[in-house]
Amino acid sequence: MAAGPATCRLALVGFGTVGQGVTEILAQRRERYAREFGLDMRVVAVSDLNRGSIYDPAGFEPQALLDNAGDLERLGAPHKGWDALRTIRECNADAVLEMAYTDLETGEPGLSHARAALSNGKHIVMSSKGAVALHFPELLALANENGVSIGVEGTVMSGTPTLALATEMLKGAGVTRIEGILNGTTNYILTRMGEGLAYGDALAEAQQKGYAEADPTGDVEGIDAAGKVAILANLVMDRPLALSDVRRQGISRLTPADIEEARAAGQVWKLIGYVDGASARVEPRRIPASHPLAAISGATNAVTFTTDYLGEVTLIGPGAGKLETGYAMIGDLLKIARQGGFAAASRSNATGPQGATTT
Ligand code: HSE
């Protein structure tokens, strides 16, 4: 007799754009994932600073969560009002999805959330970048110690499988340089300014479309892209870079005149992240309109890996967005499931030799 799907109980920490994106995907495809991928994903807890906190060991209907997104505590639930750490420690989830706001200087609150989940034997899948940019080796060691996995695909280029491609398939080819457009918000702003929109209006659009961070300063000053450079350097090149090692300049000082001057010269401005064996930086650069990166518009991102054996490999895909980042979380959960992470019986010895997924 064929085995039924493994059950994966989920705690959602943060119910903003990404949390609602994950839930929307589950509302549409939960049954299909159970049928086709053998993984039945059930949200048992949601904890959000502004929208409230609920926990029901039996789980919630995804659509009911979405219908009550503004005030989750309107829903009937045996437990309400738990903070994120209590939710992570005490609920019956097998995996925590960490989608709170990100602080790239301290890594908090994601760092405390990740430590709590891993040390309590729960897998963690993160879209917030701070803790990953600053403390990934520590978190990976903690995951291995506890026989659980850490998924981080959503921290770079949303659900575009950048880290999976790079860590699983490209790393062995010897990655010597990584360069690309790593922030959706700024690329969207530069694209719209190129079409004649004012900076403030373009930023407002990017916020309205769910691309920008809660505090968009992180986007426009290049901090978010620098965090992604640090994550790529750490995970793909084994360069233990901190955010402060990435030289950084954002786009906030670019004027409409700068954009127009570039356009008249057949060029465009792009915010480029770069790392090789010696340096790491984020900076606005004027590139010829014929350059492959010039055609990357809106919230799309692109990254080129230069390798010893394959030469250059370029990946283009969404860099931000609700369903796009929501899917990164689902993709990591499906990967952990493939590694046996949600097998009912002995989860702890079934996650492969590393005991962790770095996607
Ligand atoms: N604010 C980020 C961006 C979200 O615009 O790229 C995805 O990391």
Short mmCIF file of C-alpha atoms and ligand atoms in Angstrom, two decimals:
data_model
loop_
_atom_site.label_atom_id
_atom_site.label_comp_id
_atom_site.label_asym_id
_atom_site.label_seq_id
_atom_site.Cartn_x
_atom_site.Cartn_y
_atom_site.Cartn_z
CA MET A 1 0.00 0.00 0.00
CA ALA A 2 1.39 3.40 -0.96
CA ALA A 3 2.28 5.66 1.97
CA GLY A 4 0.19 8.83 2.38
CA PRO A 5 1.78 12.26 2.22
CA ALA A 6 4.08 13.36 5.03
CA THR A 7 2.57 16.10 7.14
CA CYS A 8 4.44 19.34 7.65
CA ARG A 9 2.99 21.66 10.27
CA LEU A 10 4.05 25.24 9.72
CA ALA A 11 4.47 28.25 12.00
CA LEU A 12 4.48 31.52 10.08
CA VAL A 13 6.47 34.27 11.75
CA GLY A 14 5.46 37.45 9.97
CA PHE A 15 2.25 37.74 7.96
CA GLY A 16 3.12 40.63 5.65
CA THR A 17 3.71 40.37 1.92
CA VAL A 18 5.70 37.12 2.02
CA GLY A 19 3.60 35.40 4.68
CA GLN A 20 0.44 36.14 2.76
CA GLY A 21 2.14 35.04 -0.48
CA VAL A 22 2.94 31.62 1.01
CA THR A 23 -0.60 31.32 2.31
CA GLU A 24 -2.08 32.28 -1.04
CA ILE A 25 -0.04 29.54 -2.72
CA LEU A 26 -1.21 27.04 -0.10
CA ALA A 27 -4.82 28.13 -0.63
CA GLN A 28 -4.40 27.36 -4.33
CA ARG A 29 -2.15 24.30 -4.33
CA ARG A 30 -2.01 22.62 -0.93
CA GLU A 31 -3.89 19.54 -2.10
CA ARG A 32 -1.88 19.33 -5.28
CA TYR A 33 1.41 19.45 -3.34
CA ALA A 34 0.13 16.67 -1.10
CA ARG A 35 -0.86 14.57 -4.09
CA GLU A 36 2.08 15.25 -6.38
CA PHE A 37 4.93 15.92 -3.95
CA GLY A 38 3.80 13.81 -0.98
CA LEU A 39 3.85 16.79 1.39
CA ASP A 40 0.76 18.02 3.20
CA MET A 41 1.56 21.54 4.45
CA ARG A 42 -0.66 22.85 7.24
CA VAL A 43 -0.37 26.23 8.89
CA VAL A 44 -0.80 25.72 12.64
CA ALA A 45 0.44 29.09 13.89
CA VAL A 46 0.86 32.64 12.69
CA SER A 47 2.58 35.32 14.73
CA ASP A 48 2.77 38.87 13.48
CA LEU A 49 3.61 42.00 15.48
CA ASN A 50 0.83 44.05 13.89
CA ARG A 51 -1.75 41.52 12.75
CA GLY A 52 -1.96 39.37 15.86
CA SER A 53 -0.98 35.87 16.80
CA ILE A 54 -2.93 32.60 16.70
CA TYR A 55 -2.13 28.94 17.27
CA ASP A 56 -4.28 25.89 16.68
CA PRO A 57 -2.44 22.54 16.81
CA ALA A 58 -4.98 21.20 14.30
CA GLY A 59 -4.24 23.93 11.75
CA PHE A 60 -6.07 26.70 9.90
CA GLU A 61 -7.62 26.93 6.45
CA PRO A 62 -5.27 29.11 4.37
CA GLN A 63 -8.17 31.09 2.93
CA ALA A 64 -9.50 31.88 6.41
CA LEU A 65 -6.09 33.32 7.31
CA LEU A 66 -6.10 35.48 4.20
CA ASP A 67 -9.67 36.64 4.86
CA ASN A 68 -8.62 37.78 8.34
CA ALA A 69 -5.14 39.05 7.45
CA GLY A 70 -5.80 42.46 9.00
CA ASP A 71 -6.68 41.02 12.42
CA LEU A 72 -5.83 37.34 12.75
CA GLU A 73 -7.19 37.12 16.27
CA ARG A 74 -10.70 37.45 14.87
CA LEU A 75 -10.32 33.78 13.95
CA GLY A 76 -11.28 31.16 16.51
CA ALA A 77 -8.12 29.58 17.95
CA PRO A 78 -7.26 27.83 21.22
CA HIS A 79 -4.21 30.07 21.73
CA LYS A 80 -3.93 33.75 20.93
CA GLY A 81 -1.47 36.54 21.57
CA TRP A 82 1.72 34.48 21.81
CA ASP A 83 4.80 36.38 20.71
CA ALA A 84 7.04 35.00 17.98
CA LEU A 85 9.54 33.30 20.31
CA ARG A 86 6.84 31.60 22.35
CA THR A 87 5.13 30.49 19.16
CA ILE A 88 8.38 29.06 17.78
CA ARG A 89 9.28 27.26 21.01
CA GLU A 90 5.91 25.97 22.13
CA CYS A 91 3.77 25.26 19.06
CA ASN A 92 3.73 21.85 17.41
CA ALA A 93 5.15 23.01 14.06
CA ASP A 94 7.74 20.92 12.22
CA ALA A 95 9.02 23.98 10.37
CA VAL A 96 9.10 27.71 11.03
CA LEU A 97 8.82 30.15 8.13
CA GLU A 98 10.69 33.27 9.21
CA MET A 99 9.35 36.24 7.26
CA ALA A 100 9.61 39.09 9.75
CA TYR A 101 11.20 42.41 8.84
CA THR A 102 14.94 42.29 8.47
CA ASP A 103 17.65 44.30 10.22
CA LEU A 104 20.86 43.92 8.29
CA GLU A 105 22.97 45.51 11.03
CA THR A 106 22.03 43.09 13.82
CA GLY A 107 20.34 40.21 12.02
CA GLU A 108 17.46 40.51 14.48
CA PRO A 109 14.77 39.47 15.04
CA GLY A 110 15.45 36.68 12.53
CA LEU A 111 18.59 35.55 14.36
CA SER A 112 16.76 34.87 17.63
CA HIS A 113 13.90 33.25 15.73
CA ALA A 114 16.27 30.97 13.82
CA ARG A 115 18.22 30.00 16.96
CA ALA A 116 14.98 29.21 18.79
CA ALA A 117 13.58 27.11 15.95
CA LEU A 118 16.74 25.12 15.31
CA SER A 119 17.55 24.46 18.95
CA ASN A 120 13.98 23.22 19.41
CA GLY A 121 14.42 20.72 16.56
CA LYS A 122 12.34 22.63 14.04
CA HIS A 123 13.39 23.27 10.45
CA ILE A 124 13.62 26.92 9.53
CA VAL A 125 13.04 28.54 6.16
CA MET A 126 13.93 32.22 6.04
CA SER A 127 13.17 35.09 3.71
CA SER A 128 14.60 37.72 6.05
CA LYS A 129 18.20 38.33 5.13
CA GLY A 130 19.93 39.81 8.16
CA ALA A 131 20.66 36.65 10.11
CA VAL A 132 21.72 34.79 6.97
CA ALA A 133 24.04 37.58 5.81
CA LEU A 134 25.67 37.86 9.24
CA HIS A 135 25.44 34.47 10.94
CA PHE A 136 24.93 31.72 8.39
CA PRO A 137 27.82 29.44 9.54
CA GLU A 138 26.53 29.50 13.13
CA LEU A 139 22.97 28.72 12.02
CA LEU A 140 24.09 25.91 9.72
CA ALA A 141 26.09 24.34 12.58
CA LEU A 142 23.07 24.61 14.86
CA ALA A 143 20.87 22.99 12.20
CA ASN A 144 23.33 20.11 11.82
CA GLU A 145 23.61 19.66 15.60
CA ASN A 146 19.84 19.34 15.85
CA GLY A 147 19.31 17.20 12.75
CA VAL A 148 17.14 19.79 11.02
CA SER A 149 17.50 22.01 7.95
CA ILE A 150 17.80 25.69 7.20
CA GLY A 151 16.38 26.96 3.91
CA VAL A 152 17.44 30.40 2.70
CA GLU A 153 16.53 30.50 -1.00
CA GLY A 154 14.17 33.45 -0.52
CA THR A 155 16.96 35.72 0.70
CA VAL A 156 18.42 36.22 -2.79
CA MET A 157 16.31 36.85 -5.93
CA SER A 158 13.09 35.67 -4.23
CA GLY A 159 11.96 32.29 -5.61
CA THR A 160 14.40 32.32 -8.54
CA PRO A 161 16.56 29.37 -7.49
CA THR A 162 19.83 31.27 -7.31
CA LEU A 163 21.32 29.70 -4.19
CA ALA A 164 20.14 26.22 -5.15
CA LEU A 165 21.75 26.54 -8.58
CA ALA A 166 24.92 28.08 -7.22
CA THR A 167 25.52 25.90 -4.16
CA GLU A 168 24.41 22.62 -5.69
CA MET A 169 25.54 22.86 -9.29
CA LEU A 170 28.01 25.70 -9.78
CA LYS A 171 30.16 25.66 -6.66
CA GLY A 172 32.15 22.64 -7.84
CA ALA A 173 32.91 24.41 -11.11
CA GLY A 174 34.88 27.00 -9.09
CA VAL A 175 32.98 30.27 -8.77
CA THR A 176 35.46 33.14 -9.01
CA ARG A 177 33.16 36.12 -9.46
CA ILE A 178 29.48 36.96 -8.96
CA GLU A 179 27.93 40.07 -10.44
CA GLY A 180 24.42 41.25 -11.09
CA ILE A 181 21.26 43.15 -10.32
CA LEU A 182 20.24 41.91 -6.90
CA ASN A 183 17.54 44.31 -5.73
CA GLY A 184 14.09 44.44 -7.31
CA THR A 185 12.98 47.74 -5.81
CA THR A 186 15.89 49.81 -7.11
CA ASN A 187 15.78 48.16 -10.51
CA TYR A 188 12.08 48.95 -10.66
CA ILE A 189 12.72 52.57 -9.63
CA LEU A 190 15.52 53.03 -12.19
CA THR A 191 13.35 51.46 -14.91
CA ARG A 192 10.40 53.74 -14.13
CA MET A 193 12.63 56.84 -13.84
CA GLY A 194 13.98 55.93 -17.29
CA GLU A 195 10.36 56.10 -18.44
CA GLY A 196 10.01 59.61 -17.02
CA LEU A 197 8.56 58.99 -13.54
CA ALA A 198 9.81 60.98 -10.54
CA TYR A 199 11.93 59.10 -7.97
CA GLY A 200 9.31 59.40 -5.19
CA ASP A 201 6.49 58.16 -7.41
CA ALA A 202 8.55 55.23 -8.64
CA LEU A 203 9.43 54.28 -5.05
CA ALA A 204 5.76 54.51 -4.04
CA GLU A 205 4.86 52.14 -6.88
CA ALA A 206 7.54 49.66 -5.79
CA GLN A 207 6.17 49.78 -2.25
CA GLN A 208 2.60 49.34 -3.44
CA LYS A 209 3.61 46.30 -5.49
CA GLY A 210 5.22 44.69 -2.43
CA TYR A 211 8.83 44.82 -3.66
CA ALA A 212 10.31 47.18 -1.08
CA GLU A 213 11.44 46.31 2.44
CA ALA A 214 9.32 47.58 5.34
CA ASP A 215 11.88 50.41 5.55
CA PRO A 216 12.82 51.09 1.91
CA THR A 217 16.03 52.85 2.98
CA GLY A 218 17.56 49.38 2.93
CA ASP A 219 16.71 49.07 -0.75
CA VAL A 220 17.60 52.51 -2.05
CA GLU A 221 20.85 52.82 -0.10
CA GLY A 222 22.07 49.47 -1.42
CA ILE A 223 22.02 47.76 1.99
CA ASP A 224 19.67 44.99 0.82
CA ALA A 225 21.83 44.30 -2.24
CA ALA A 226 24.96 44.35 -0.05
CA GLY A 227 23.33 41.75 2.22
CA LYS A 228 22.73 39.57 -0.82
CA VAL A 229 26.34 40.01 -1.94
CA ALA A 230 27.44 38.88 1.54
CA ILE A 231 25.10 35.87 1.40
CA LEU A 232 26.37 34.87 -2.05
CA ALA A 233 30.00 35.33 -0.96
CA ASN A 234 29.49 33.19 2.15
CA LEU A 235 27.43 30.40 0.63
CA VAL A 236 28.80 30.18 -2.90
CA MET A 237 32.41 31.36 -2.59
CA ASP A 238 33.07 30.41 1.04
CA ARG A 239 34.21 33.99 1.67
CA PRO A 240 33.21 34.87 5.25
CA LEU A 241 32.15 38.42 4.41
CA ALA A 242 30.15 40.58 6.79
CA LEU A 243 27.85 43.29 5.53
CA SER A 244 30.43 45.88 6.58
CA ASP A 245 32.96 44.30 4.21
CA VAL A 246 30.78 45.19 1.22
CA ARG A 247 31.51 48.72 -0.08
CA ARG A 248 28.21 50.30 -0.81
CA GLN A 249 26.51 53.16 -2.59
CA GLY A 250 22.78 53.29 -3.33
CA ILE A 251 20.65 55.09 -5.90
CA SER A 252 19.16 57.83 -3.75
CA ARG A 253 21.57 60.43 -5.10
CA LEU A 254 20.79 59.74 -8.76
CA THR A 255 18.83 62.63 -10.25
CA PRO A 256 16.48 62.72 -13.24
CA ALA A 257 19.28 64.66 -14.97
CA ASP A 258 21.70 61.74 -14.40
CA ILE A 259 19.15 59.33 -15.89
CA GLU A 260 18.54 61.59 -18.87
CA GLU A 261 22.26 62.16 -19.47
CA ALA A 262 22.83 58.39 -19.57
CA ARG A 263 19.87 57.89 -21.88
CA ALA A 264 21.17 60.53 -24.30
CA ALA A 265 24.50 58.66 -24.37
CA GLY A 266 22.80 55.33 -25.13
CA GLN A 267 23.33 54.09 -21.56
CA VAL A 268 21.26 53.09 -18.54
CA TRP A 269 21.90 53.14 -14.79
CA LYS A 270 21.82 49.85 -12.90
CA LEU A 271 22.59 49.08 -9.26
CA ILE A 272 25.20 46.34 -9.52
CA GLY A 273 26.36 43.96 -6.80
CA TYR A 274 29.81 42.46 -7.23
CA VAL A 275 32.10 40.07 -5.41
CA ASP A 276 35.30 38.28 -6.38
CA GLY A 277 38.19 36.86 -4.38
CA ALA A 278 39.47 40.30 -3.44
CA SER A 279 36.62 42.80 -3.27
CA ALA A 280 32.90 43.18 -2.71
CA ARG A 281 30.74 46.16 -3.56
CA VAL A 282 27.35 47.55 -4.53
CA GLU A 283 27.24 50.65 -6.72
CA PRO A 284 25.15 52.37 -9.39
CA ARG A 285 26.82 51.90 -12.76
CA ARG A 286 26.16 53.35 -16.19
CA ILE A 287 26.15 50.57 -18.74
CA PRO A 288 25.62 50.60 -22.51
CA ALA A 289 22.03 49.92 -23.59
CA SER A 290 23.42 46.96 -25.57
CA HIS A 291 24.82 45.30 -22.38
CA PRO A 292 22.80 42.18 -21.39
CA LEU A 293 22.03 43.65 -17.94
CA ALA A 294 20.54 46.80 -19.52
CA ALA A 295 17.54 44.77 -20.67
CA ILE A 296 16.72 43.57 -17.15
CA SER A 297 13.80 45.77 -16.21
CA GLY A 298 11.30 46.24 -13.39
CA ALA A 299 11.65 43.99 -10.36
CA THR A 300 13.49 41.36 -12.39
CA ASN A 301 17.00 40.48 -11.19
CA ALA A 302 19.93 38.85 -12.96
CA VAL A 303 23.15 37.35 -11.74
CA THR A 304 26.21 36.13 -13.61
CA PHE A 305 28.47 33.53 -12.00
CA THR A 306 31.96 33.34 -13.48
CA THR A 307 33.36 29.87 -13.04
CA ASP A 308 36.54 27.96 -13.88
CA TYR A 309 34.87 25.19 -15.87
CA LEU A 310 31.71 26.71 -17.31
CA GLY A 311 32.81 30.25 -17.97
CA GLU A 312 29.88 32.56 -17.32
CA VAL A 313 26.46 31.28 -16.25
CA THR A 314 23.66 33.85 -16.02
CA LEU A 315 20.35 33.45 -14.24
CA ILE A 316 17.48 35.89 -14.79
CA GLY A 317 14.23 35.88 -12.82
CA PRO A 318 12.01 37.70 -10.36
CA GLY A 319 13.89 39.45 -7.57
CA ALA A 320 10.98 40.41 -5.34
CA GLY A 321 7.22 40.06 -4.97
CA LYS A 322 4.51 38.37 -2.97
CA LEU A 323 4.02 35.06 -4.76
CA GLU A 324 7.59 35.08 -6.06
CA THR A 325 9.07 35.19 -2.56
CA GLY A 326 6.23 33.09 -1.15
CA TYR A 327 7.23 30.38 -3.58
CA ALA A 328 10.84 30.46 -2.33
CA MET A 329 9.53 29.25 1.03
CA ILE A 330 7.46 26.49 -0.57
CA GLY A 331 10.41 25.43 -2.75
CA ASP A 332 12.64 25.07 0.31
CA LEU A 333 9.97 23.03 2.13
CA LEU A 334 9.62 20.70 -0.86
CA LYS A 335 13.38 20.29 -0.88
CA ILE A 336 13.52 19.46 2.82
CA ALA A 337 10.74 16.95 2.17
CA ARG A 338 12.74 15.34 -0.66
CA GLN A 339 15.61 14.93 1.80
CA GLY A 340 13.28 13.06 4.16
CA GLY A 341 12.96 15.97 6.57
CA PHE A 342 9.28 15.45 7.22
CA ALA A 343 9.19 11.66 7.32
CA ALA A 344 6.91 10.74 10.20
CA ALA A 345 9.32 8.46 12.04
CA SER A 346 13.00 9.37 12.18
CA ARG A 347 13.33 12.88 10.84
CA SER A 348 16.58 13.55 12.65
CA ASN A 349 18.75 11.11 10.69
CA ALA A 350 17.22 11.60 7.30
CA THR A 351 18.33 15.02 6.12
CA GLY A 352 21.43 13.87 4.28
CA PRO A 353 25.08 14.10 5.28
CA GLN A 354 25.00 17.88 5.75
CA GLY A 355 21.73 17.75 7.64
CA ALA A 356 20.89 21.07 6.08
CA THR A 357 19.77 22.55 2.85
CA THR A 358 21.37 25.79 1.80
CA THR A 359 18.68 26.77 -0.61
N1 HSE B 1 13.25 44.51 -1.10
C1 HSE B 1 13.83 43.42 -1.79
C2 HSE B 1 14.05 43.81 -3.25
C3 HSE B 1 12.92 42.23 -1.66
O1 HSE B 1 13.48 44.80 -3.67
O2 HSE B 1 14.79 43.12 -3.95
C4 HSE B 1 13.51 40.94 -2.12
O3 HSE B 1 14.67 40.61 -1.42
#
